[in-house]
Structure formats: structure tokens, C-alpha cells
Short mmCIF file of C-alpha atoms (C1' of nucleotides) in Angstrom, two decimals:
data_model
loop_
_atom_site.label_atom_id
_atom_site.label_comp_id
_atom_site.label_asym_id
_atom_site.label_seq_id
_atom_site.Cartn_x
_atom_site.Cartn_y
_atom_site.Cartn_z
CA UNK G 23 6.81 21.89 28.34
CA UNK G 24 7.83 25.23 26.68
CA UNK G 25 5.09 27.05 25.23
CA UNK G 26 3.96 27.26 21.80
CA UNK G 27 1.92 28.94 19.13
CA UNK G 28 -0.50 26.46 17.80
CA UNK G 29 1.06 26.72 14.50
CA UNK G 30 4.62 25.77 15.52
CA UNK G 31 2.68 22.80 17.20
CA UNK G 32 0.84 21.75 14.31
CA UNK G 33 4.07 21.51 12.22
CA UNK G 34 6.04 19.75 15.13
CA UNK G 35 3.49 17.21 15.17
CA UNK G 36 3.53 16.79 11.60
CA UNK G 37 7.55 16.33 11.64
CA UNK G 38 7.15 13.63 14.45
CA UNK G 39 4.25 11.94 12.49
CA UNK G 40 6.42 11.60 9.14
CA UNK G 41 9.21 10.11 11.05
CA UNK G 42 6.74 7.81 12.96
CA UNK G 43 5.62 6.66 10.06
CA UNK G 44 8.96 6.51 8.08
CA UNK G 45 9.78 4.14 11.10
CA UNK G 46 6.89 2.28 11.98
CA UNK G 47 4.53 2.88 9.01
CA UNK G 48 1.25 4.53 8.57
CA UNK G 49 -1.22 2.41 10.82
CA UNK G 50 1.16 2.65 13.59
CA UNK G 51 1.68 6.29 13.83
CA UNK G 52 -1.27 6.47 16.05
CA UNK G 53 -2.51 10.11 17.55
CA UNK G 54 -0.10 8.33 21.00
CA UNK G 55 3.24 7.66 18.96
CA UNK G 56 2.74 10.99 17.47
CA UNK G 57 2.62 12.88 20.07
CA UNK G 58 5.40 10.33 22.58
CA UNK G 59 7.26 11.29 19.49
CA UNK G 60 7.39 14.83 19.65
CA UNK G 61 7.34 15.02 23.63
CA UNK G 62 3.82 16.26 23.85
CA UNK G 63 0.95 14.97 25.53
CA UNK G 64 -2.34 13.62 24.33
CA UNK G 65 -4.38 16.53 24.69
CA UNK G 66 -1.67 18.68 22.43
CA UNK G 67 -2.96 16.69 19.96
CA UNK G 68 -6.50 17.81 19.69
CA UNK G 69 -5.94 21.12 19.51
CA UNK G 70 -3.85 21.82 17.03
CA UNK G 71 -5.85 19.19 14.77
CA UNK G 72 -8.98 18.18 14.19
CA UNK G 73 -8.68 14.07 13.89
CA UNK G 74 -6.09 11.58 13.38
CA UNK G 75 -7.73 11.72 9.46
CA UNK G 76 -6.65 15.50 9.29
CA UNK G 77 -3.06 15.29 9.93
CA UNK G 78 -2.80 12.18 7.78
CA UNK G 79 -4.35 14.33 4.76
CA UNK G 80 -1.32 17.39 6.04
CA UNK G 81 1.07 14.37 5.63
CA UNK G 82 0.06 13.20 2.33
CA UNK G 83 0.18 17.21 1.03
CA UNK G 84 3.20 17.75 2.63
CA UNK G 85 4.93 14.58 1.41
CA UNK G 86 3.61 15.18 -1.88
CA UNK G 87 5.33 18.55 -2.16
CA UNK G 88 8.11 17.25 -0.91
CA UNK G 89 8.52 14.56 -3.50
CA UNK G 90 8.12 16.91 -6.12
CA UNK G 91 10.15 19.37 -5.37
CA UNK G 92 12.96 16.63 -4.92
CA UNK G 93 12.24 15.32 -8.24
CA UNK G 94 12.74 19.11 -9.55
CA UNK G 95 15.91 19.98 -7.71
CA UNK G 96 17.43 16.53 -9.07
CA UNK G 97 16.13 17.08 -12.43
CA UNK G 98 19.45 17.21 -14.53
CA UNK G 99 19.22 19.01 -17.94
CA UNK G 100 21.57 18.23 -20.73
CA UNK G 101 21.86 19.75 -24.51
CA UNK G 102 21.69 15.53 -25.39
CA UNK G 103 18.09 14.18 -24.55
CA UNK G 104 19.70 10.71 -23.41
CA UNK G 105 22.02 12.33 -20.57
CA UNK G 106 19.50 14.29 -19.56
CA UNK G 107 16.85 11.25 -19.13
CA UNK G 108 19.84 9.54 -17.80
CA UNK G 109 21.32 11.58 -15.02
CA UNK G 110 18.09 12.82 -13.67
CA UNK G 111 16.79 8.59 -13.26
CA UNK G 112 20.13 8.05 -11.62
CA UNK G 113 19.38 10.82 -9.23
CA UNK G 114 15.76 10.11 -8.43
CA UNK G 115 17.00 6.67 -7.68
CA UNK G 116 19.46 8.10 -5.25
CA UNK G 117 17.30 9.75 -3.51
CA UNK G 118 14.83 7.08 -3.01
CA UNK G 119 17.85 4.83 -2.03
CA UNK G 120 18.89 7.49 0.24
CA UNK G 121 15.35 7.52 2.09
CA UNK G 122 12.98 4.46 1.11
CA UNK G 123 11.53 5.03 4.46
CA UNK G 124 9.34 8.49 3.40
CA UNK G 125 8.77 7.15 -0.23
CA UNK G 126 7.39 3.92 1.51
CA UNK G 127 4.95 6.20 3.37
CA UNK G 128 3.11 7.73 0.01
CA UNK G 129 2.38 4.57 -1.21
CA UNK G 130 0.86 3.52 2.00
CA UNK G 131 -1.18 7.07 1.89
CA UNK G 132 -1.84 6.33 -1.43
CA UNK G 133 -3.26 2.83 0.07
CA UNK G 134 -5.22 4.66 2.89
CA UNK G 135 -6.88 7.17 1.25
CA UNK G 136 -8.40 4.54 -1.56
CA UNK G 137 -10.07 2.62 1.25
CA UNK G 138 -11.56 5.67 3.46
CA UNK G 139 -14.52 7.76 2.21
CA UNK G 140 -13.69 11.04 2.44
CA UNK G 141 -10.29 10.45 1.09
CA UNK G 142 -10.72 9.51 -2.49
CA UNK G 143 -9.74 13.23 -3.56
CA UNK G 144 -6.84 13.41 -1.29
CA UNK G 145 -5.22 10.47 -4.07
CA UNK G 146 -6.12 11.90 -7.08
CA UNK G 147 -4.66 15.14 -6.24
CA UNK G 148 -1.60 13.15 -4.80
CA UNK G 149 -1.40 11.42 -8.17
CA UNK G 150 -2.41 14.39 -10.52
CA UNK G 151 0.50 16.47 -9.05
CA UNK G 152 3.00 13.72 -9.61
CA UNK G 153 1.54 13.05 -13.44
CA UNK G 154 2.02 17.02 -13.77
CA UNK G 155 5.51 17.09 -12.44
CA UNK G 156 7.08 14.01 -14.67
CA UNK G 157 4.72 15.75 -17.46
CA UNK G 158 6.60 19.33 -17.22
CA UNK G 159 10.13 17.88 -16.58
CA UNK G 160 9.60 15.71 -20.05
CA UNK G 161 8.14 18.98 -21.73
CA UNK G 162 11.48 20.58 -20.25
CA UNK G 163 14.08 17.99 -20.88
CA UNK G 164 12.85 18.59 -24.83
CA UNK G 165 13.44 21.99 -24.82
CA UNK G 166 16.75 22.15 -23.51
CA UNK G 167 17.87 19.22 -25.89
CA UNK G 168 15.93 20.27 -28.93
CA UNK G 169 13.54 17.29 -29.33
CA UNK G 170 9.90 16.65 -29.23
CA UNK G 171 7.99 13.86 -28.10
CA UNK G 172 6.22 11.26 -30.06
CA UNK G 173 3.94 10.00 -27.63
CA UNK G 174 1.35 12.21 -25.73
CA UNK G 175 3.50 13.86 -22.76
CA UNK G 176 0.71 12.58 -20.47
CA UNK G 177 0.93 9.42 -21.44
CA UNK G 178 4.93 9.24 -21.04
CA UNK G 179 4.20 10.73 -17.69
CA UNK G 180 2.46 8.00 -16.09
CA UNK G 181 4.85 5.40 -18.00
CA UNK G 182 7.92 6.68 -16.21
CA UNK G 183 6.23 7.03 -13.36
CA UNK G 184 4.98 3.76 -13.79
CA UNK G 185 8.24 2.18 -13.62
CA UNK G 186 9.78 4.32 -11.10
CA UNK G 187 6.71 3.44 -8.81
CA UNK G 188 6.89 0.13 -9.30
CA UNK G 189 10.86 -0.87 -9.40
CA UNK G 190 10.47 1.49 -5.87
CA UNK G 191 7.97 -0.91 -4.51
CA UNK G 192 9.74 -4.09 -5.72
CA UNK G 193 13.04 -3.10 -4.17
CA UNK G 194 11.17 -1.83 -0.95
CA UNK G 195 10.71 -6.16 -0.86
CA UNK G 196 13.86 -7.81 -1.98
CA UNK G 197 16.53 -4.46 -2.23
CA UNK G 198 17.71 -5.87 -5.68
CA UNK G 199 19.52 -2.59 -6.08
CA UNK G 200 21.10 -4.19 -9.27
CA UNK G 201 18.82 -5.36 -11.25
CA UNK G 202 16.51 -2.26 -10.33
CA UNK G 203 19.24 -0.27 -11.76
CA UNK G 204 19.36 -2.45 -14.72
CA UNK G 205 15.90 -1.90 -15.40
CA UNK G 206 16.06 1.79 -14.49
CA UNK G 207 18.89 2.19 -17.67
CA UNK G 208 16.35 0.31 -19.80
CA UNK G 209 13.64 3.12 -18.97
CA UNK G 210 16.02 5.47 -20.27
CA UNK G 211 16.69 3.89 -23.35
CA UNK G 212 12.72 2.93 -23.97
CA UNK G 213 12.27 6.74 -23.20
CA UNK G 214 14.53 8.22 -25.92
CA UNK G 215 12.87 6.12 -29.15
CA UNK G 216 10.12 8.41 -28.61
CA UNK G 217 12.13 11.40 -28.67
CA UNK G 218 12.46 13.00 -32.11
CA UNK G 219 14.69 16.42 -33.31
CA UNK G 220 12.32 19.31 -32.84
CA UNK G 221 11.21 20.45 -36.75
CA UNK G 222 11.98 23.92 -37.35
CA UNK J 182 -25.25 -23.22 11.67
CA UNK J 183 -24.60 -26.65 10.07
CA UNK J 184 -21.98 -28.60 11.45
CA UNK J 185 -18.43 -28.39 9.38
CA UNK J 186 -15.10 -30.11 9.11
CA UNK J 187 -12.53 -27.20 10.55
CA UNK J 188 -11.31 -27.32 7.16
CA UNK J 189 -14.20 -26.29 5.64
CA UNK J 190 -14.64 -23.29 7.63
CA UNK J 191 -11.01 -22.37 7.06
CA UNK J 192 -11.77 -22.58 3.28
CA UNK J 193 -14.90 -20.45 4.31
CA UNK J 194 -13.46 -18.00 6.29
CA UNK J 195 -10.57 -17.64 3.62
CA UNK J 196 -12.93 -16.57 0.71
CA UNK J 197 -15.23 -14.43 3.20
CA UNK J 198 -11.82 -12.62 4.03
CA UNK J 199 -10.74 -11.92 0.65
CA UNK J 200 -14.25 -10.75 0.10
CA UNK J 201 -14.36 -8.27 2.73
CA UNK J 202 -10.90 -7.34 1.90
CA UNK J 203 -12.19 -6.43 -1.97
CA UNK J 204 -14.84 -4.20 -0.74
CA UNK J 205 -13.13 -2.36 2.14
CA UNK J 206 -9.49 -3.17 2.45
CA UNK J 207 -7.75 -5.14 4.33
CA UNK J 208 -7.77 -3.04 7.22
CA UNK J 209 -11.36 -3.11 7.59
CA UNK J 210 -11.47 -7.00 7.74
CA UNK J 211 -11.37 -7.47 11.35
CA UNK J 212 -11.94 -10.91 12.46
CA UNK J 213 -15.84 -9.52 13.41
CA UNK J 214 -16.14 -7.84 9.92
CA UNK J 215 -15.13 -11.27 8.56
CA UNK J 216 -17.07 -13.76 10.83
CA UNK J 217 -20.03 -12.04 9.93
CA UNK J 218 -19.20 -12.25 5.81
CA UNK J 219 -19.32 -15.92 6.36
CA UNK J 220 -22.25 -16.16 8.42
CA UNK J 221 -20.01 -17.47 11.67
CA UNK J 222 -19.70 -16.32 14.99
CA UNK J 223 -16.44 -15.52 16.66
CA UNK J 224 -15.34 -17.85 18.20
CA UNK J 225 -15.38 -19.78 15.02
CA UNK J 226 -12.55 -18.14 14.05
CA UNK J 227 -10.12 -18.86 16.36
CA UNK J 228 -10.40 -22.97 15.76
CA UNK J 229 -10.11 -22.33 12.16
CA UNK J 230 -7.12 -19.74 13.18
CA UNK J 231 -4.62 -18.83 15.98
CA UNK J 232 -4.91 -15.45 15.17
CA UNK J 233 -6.04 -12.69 12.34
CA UNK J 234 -2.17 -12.34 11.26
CA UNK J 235 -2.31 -16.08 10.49
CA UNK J 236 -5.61 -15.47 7.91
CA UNK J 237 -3.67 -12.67 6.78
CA UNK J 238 -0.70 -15.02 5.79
CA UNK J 239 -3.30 -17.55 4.13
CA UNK J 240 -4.55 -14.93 2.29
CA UNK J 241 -1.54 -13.10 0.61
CA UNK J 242 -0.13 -17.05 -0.26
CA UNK J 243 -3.71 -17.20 -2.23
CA UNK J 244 -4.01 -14.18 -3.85
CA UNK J 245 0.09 -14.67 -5.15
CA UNK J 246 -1.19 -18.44 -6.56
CA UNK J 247 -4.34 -16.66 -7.96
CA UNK J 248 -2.32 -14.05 -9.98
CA UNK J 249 0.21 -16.11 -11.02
CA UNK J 250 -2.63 -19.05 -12.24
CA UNK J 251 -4.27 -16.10 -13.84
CA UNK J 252 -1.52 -14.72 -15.29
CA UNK J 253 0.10 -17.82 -16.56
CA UNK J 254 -3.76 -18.87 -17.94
CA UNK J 255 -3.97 -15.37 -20.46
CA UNK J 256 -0.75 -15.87 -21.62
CA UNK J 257 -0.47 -16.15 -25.50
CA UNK J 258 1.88 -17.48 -27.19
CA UNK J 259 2.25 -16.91 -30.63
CA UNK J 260 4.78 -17.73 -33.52
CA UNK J 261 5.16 -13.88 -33.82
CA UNK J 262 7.27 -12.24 -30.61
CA UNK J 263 5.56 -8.99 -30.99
CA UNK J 264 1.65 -10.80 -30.79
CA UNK J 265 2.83 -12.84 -27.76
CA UNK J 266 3.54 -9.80 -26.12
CA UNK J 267 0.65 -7.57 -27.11
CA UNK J 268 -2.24 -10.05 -26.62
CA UNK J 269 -0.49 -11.29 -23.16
CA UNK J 270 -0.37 -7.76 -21.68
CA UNK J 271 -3.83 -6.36 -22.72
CA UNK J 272 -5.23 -9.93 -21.20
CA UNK J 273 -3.51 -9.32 -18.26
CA UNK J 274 -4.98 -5.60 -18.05
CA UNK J 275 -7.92 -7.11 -18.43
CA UNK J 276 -7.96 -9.39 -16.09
CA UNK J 277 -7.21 -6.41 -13.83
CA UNK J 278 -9.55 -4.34 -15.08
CA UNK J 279 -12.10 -6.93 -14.23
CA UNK J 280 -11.29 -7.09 -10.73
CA UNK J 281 -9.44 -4.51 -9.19
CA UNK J 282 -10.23 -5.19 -5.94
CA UNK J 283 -8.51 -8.09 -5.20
CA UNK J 284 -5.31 -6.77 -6.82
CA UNK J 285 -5.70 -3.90 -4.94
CA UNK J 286 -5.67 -6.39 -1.60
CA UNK J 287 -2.33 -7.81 -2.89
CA UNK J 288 -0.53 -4.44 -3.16
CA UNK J 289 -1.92 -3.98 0.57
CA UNK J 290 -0.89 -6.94 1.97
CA UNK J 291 2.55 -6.17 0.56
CA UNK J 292 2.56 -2.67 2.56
CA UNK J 293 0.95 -5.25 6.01
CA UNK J 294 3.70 -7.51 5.14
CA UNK J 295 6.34 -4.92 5.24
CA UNK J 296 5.36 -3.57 8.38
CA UNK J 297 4.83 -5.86 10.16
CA UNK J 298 7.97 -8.12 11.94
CA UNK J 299 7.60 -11.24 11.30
CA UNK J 300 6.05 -10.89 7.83
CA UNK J 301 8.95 -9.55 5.86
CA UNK J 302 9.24 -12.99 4.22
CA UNK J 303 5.94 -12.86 3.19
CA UNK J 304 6.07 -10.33 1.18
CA UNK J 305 9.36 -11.82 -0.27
CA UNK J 306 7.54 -14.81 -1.24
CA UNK J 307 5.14 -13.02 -2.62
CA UNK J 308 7.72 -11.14 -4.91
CA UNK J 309 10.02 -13.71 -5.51
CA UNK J 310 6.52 -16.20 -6.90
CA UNK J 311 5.70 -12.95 -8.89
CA UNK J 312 9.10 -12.37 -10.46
CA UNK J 313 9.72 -15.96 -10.99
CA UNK J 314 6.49 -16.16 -12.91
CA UNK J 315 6.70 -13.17 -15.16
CA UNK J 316 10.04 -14.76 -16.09
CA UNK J 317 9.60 -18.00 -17.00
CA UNK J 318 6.74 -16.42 -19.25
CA UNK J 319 9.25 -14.46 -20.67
CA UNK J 320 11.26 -17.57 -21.40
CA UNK J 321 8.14 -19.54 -22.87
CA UNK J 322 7.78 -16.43 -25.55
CA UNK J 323 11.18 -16.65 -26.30
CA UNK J 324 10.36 -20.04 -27.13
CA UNK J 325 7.73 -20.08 -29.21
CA UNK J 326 8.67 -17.53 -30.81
CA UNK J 327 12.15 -18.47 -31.81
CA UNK J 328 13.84 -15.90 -30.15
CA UNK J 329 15.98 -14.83 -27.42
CA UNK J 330 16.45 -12.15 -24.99
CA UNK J 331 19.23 -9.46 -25.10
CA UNK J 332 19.15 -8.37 -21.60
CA UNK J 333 19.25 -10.91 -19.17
CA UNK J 334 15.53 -12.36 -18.13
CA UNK J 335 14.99 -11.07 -14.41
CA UNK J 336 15.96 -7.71 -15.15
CA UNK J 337 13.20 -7.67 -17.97
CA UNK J 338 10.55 -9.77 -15.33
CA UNK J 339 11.32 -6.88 -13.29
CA UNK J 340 10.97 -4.25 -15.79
CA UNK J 341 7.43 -6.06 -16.73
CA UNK J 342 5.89 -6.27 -13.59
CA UNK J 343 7.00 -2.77 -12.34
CA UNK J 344 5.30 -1.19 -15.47
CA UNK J 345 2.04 -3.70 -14.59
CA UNK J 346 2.33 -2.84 -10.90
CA UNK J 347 2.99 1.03 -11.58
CA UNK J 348 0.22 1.17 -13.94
CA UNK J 349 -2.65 -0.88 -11.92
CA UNK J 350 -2.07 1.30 -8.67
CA UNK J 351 -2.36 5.14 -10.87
CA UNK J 352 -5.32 3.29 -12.47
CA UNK J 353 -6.77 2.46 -9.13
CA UNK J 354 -6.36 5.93 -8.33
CA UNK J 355 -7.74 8.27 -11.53
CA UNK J 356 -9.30 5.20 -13.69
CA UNK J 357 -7.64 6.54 -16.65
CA UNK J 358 -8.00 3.48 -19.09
CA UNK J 359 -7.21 4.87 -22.15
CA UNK J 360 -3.93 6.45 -20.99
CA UNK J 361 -2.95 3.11 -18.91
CA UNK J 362 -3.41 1.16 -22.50
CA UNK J 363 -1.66 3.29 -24.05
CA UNK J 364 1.10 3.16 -21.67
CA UNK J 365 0.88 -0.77 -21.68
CA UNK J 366 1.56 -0.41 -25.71
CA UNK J 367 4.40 1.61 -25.37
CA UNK J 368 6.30 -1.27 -22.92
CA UNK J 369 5.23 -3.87 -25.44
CA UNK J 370 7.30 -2.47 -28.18
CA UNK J 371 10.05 -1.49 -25.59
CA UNK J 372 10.18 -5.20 -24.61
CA UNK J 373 10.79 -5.78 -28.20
CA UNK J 374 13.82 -4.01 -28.55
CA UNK J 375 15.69 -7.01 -26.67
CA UNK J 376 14.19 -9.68 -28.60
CA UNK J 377 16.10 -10.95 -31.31
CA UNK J 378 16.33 -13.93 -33.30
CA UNK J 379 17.94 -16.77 -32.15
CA UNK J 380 21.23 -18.27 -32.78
CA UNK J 381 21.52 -21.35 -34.98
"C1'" DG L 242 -2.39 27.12 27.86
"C1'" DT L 243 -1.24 22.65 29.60
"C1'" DC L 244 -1.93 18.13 30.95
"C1'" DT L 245 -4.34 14.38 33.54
"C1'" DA L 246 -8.07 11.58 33.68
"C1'" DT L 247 -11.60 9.48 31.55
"C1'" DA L 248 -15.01 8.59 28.31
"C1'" DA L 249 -16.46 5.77 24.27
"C1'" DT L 250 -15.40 2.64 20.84
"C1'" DG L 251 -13.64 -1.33 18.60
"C1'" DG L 252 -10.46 -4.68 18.32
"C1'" DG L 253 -8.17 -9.72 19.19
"C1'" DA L 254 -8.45 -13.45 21.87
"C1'" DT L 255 -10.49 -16.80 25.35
"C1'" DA L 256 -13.33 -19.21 28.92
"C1'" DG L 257 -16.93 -21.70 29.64
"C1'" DA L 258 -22.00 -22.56 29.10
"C1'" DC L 259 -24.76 -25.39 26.21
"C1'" DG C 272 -18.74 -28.91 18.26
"C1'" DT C 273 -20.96 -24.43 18.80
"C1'" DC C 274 -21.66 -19.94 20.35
"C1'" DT C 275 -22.27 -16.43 24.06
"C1'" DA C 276 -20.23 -13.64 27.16
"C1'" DT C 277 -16.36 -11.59 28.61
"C1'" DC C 278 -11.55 -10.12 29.18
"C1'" DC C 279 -8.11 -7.06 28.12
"C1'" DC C 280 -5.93 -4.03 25.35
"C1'" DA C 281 -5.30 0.04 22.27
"C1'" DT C 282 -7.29 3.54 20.11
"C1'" DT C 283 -9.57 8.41 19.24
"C1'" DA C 284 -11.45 11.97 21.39
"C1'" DT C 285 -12.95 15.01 25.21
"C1'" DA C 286 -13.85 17.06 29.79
"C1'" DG C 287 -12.19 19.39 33.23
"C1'" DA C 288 -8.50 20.11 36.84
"C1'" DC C 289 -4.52 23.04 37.35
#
DNA sequence: GTCTATAATGGGATAGAC
DNA sequence: GTCTATCCCATTATAGAC
């Protein structure tokens, strides 16, 4: 085994838990498949984290970043409010499609971290950064088509993401891919009645 | 202990699981955590059950009847499409509200069902009794209302029950009522939209 | 710094006494 | 039929050899 700073460690073992888990799920990606994953021993392990709990919390972070900047970098903005809602659904589906396996794993973080004192905050941030990122890509969809919104941005926030979450988790069971699509369009349309042209 | 029909206990053990599973997930009910909820010891358990994934089963199969009883008992039907709609969702909600934890269980066993071979078609059950349900309520409104649907029905049973799923599992998280009901609103008039009266 | 060996715990399942 | 005692396994974490 080649040495290593800690640090490189630490984010090896964090790439080999996400694809554990992406794999296998959370509960399986025990501190063992972890490290059989990224060729280290046991003992690795425990220095370059604290607890099993610890890197779960990294992984939740991490993933949540991830997600969001995804979300950003597929965020497609249009002069017409409609493409704009429309593209960028298409390509947030895509990328789920593309890798259910890592979206599966927030929800069962989500899951985790609801059930284990200690954990509660790990969640709510989880949750209040994704609220905040549909939030500012609605705020920024209206500017660059010239609308405002009608409903409370926060509220619009957690209705998209709402439906995004939950046709994700649906599929995750029966990979309708058509009628999640179907429903997807609908979320567009529902979206745009409570866009309105921006008064001067 | 007082004698008991094997049955009995299995009905026993059943509601001490989903007890245990309300207050501390279902990865905390071990078969110890839930012998001791019902006031057995161990080796009760395994005449009731040949094993913890078989309770598990027993479980999920209850809690979809449960929801779908519930759900199908707080459904309103009125002569007006829009009040069928608007009193059946905020019942629902508050039927959630009410008890989160054992809607919180279902969304887990989902995630254990998922993960676990030999399960998938569990959670695909589960799903399939959920969508089926949400439909055929959707059908029943249409009904009494005198209406029909413009997009076909199990894309809009979808739609419903990802909004209800997405918007019970941010709830769990942050416990932000009033922007969940106000979410709920909005898909109540977004149903709407593909309601119209029906041909003579 | 690295890894083996081993604690210490908790779990599912079972054998066998009563 | 009931329950104790135990087996056996997997886990997290650590101690200590190299």
C-alpha cells in the first residue's frame, strides 16, 4: 500500500463509500465494504475518521453539494418562462435517469439522519440547501424571462421539489419512465399559471 | 406470560413492531427491541416468524392496507370537483399530520425493500396498491362530480401521490406546516386544470 | 505510517431445559 | 407451549506489532 496524506485518504474513502452505497445502499456500506472498496485495511479507517457516523454526515454534505451544483449546471434559461421551466425538468430528469443509484442514496441519508440523535441538523441543512437552490433558480428563471411569481418563491420551491422528489422515488420502484415524464410536463405547465409579466 | 394461539402473538408481535418502528425506525426494531415491546421473550418470535425479514414483509403489506383504508375513508366526495379535491387532500394531510411516524415507517420500508434482494416486489406491491388507490379515487371524483379527466388517470395518481409523498418527507424534515398547506393548495387547483365536464 | 489481531457489542437464529 | 442459554456471525472500534 502506497502511502498517503491523511487527507487524500479521507477523500478516497469517501469516493469508495458513495459508490458502496450507490451499489449496495446505505446500511450496507459498513466501515469493512468501505474500506475492501477502496483497497485499504480496517485500521485506515480510523484514522482518517472519527466513526462510521462521521463519514456518513461527509457523504450527506458532499452529496448534497453535488446535487446542487448539478441542478445549477443543468439549469437551462430561456427569454420564454415555459422553455425555461421546461428544458431545465427535462434535464434534471436526465440526470437522475442517468444515475438513480446516488439520488437513491440522499433519500436514504435523508432516512438515517431522521432516526439518529445527533443527526437531526444534518437533514435540515440537507433540505434547507435544496429549498434554497430550487428557490434561486425560480427567482432566476423570472428574471431572464421577465415574469414574477404569484406564489411565495418558497413555497414553489418545496412544490417542485415536491414532485421531483417524489416521481424520483416512485420510479426508483416501478421505472415508469413514461408516465413519470408525463407527470414531469404537467409540473411544468402547473408551474407557469403562477408566473405573471413582471410590471414595470 | 399467558398462554396464546401463535396467531395471536403474530397479531401481537405485528403491532409491537410497528410500534417500535414509529418511535425509532425501522432499523432500530431488532427482533430483541421488539420482543420486549410486546412483553415476549425471544424465542417467541421465531414460532410466530421464520425470520425478522418475514415481520418486515407483514409489516409493509399492513401499513400499504392502513393507508389506503385511511385514505379511501377521508375521501370526500362532493357534487363540486374543486371541494372533492380540497377537502380530500387537507384530510389526507391531516391524517399525516396526526401520525407521522408510521408514514415515516412506510417510506423506510420502501428504501429496506429496495435494498434488499428478494424484496424488490415488495416494494412494487406496495406502489402498485398505492397508485391503484389514488386512482380509482380519482375516478370516484370524476364521478360524482360529473366530470372527466383530460390527462389520462395514472399519470395524474402519480402526479398526486408524488406531491403527497414529496411533501410528507420535507415536512418530516423542517415541520413547515404552513408552507406544506400551502403547497397542497396549489396541486389542488393544478389538478383542476384537467377536469372538465363531461360529455353527454 | 501501516496493518494485523483482537476487543467489545449487538444482532438473528436455535437447541434444549422446563 | 414457554423461555433460557447459547451459538455464530457481523459490526465498530482499538491496541499494539511491525
Amino acid at each position: 500500500m502506497p502511502r498517503m496524506a491523511a487527507s487524500d485518504r479521507r477523500a478516497e474513502l469517501l469516493e469508495a463509500a458513495i459508490r458502496v452505497m450507490a451499489r449496495d445502499g446505505v446500511a450496507k456500506a459498513t466501515t469493512r465494504a468501505v474500506v475492501t472498496e477502496a483497497g485499504m485495511t480496517l485500521g485506515a479507517f480510523h484514522y482518517c475518521f472519527e466513526s462510521r457516523a462521521q463519514l456518513l454526515e461527509l457523504v450527506t454534505e458532499t452529496l448534497t453539494e453535488r446535487y446542487v451544483a448539478e441542478v445549477r449546471g443543468l439549469f437551462a434559461p430561456h427569454k420564454d418562462i415555459r422553455d425555461s421551466v421546461l428544458d431545465s425538468l427535462h434535464a434534471f430528469w436526465k440526470g437522475f435517469e442517468a444515475n438513480p443509484g446516488e439520488h437513491q442514496i440522499s433519500y436514504e441519508l435523508t432516512q438515517y439522519a431522521l432516526r439518529n440523535s445527533g443527526f437531526e441538523d444534518v437533514a435540515g441543512k440537507q433540505y434547507e440547501i435544496f429549498l434554497r437552490a430550487f428557490a434561486s433558480l425560480l427567482e432566476l428563471a423570472a428574471d431572464n424571462a421577465g415574469i414574477e411569481w404569484t406564489e411565495p418563491v418558497p413555497v414553489l420551491a418545496r412544490y417542485v421539489l415536491s414532485v421531483i422528489d417524489g416521481l424520483n422515488m416512485i420510479w426508483l420502484v416501478d421505472r415508469n419512465t413514461d408516465d413519470s415524464r408525463a407527470a414531469l410536463e404537467m409540473l411544468a405547465d402547473h408551474l407557469l399559471l403562477h408566473a405573471r409579466p413582471r410590471a414595470a
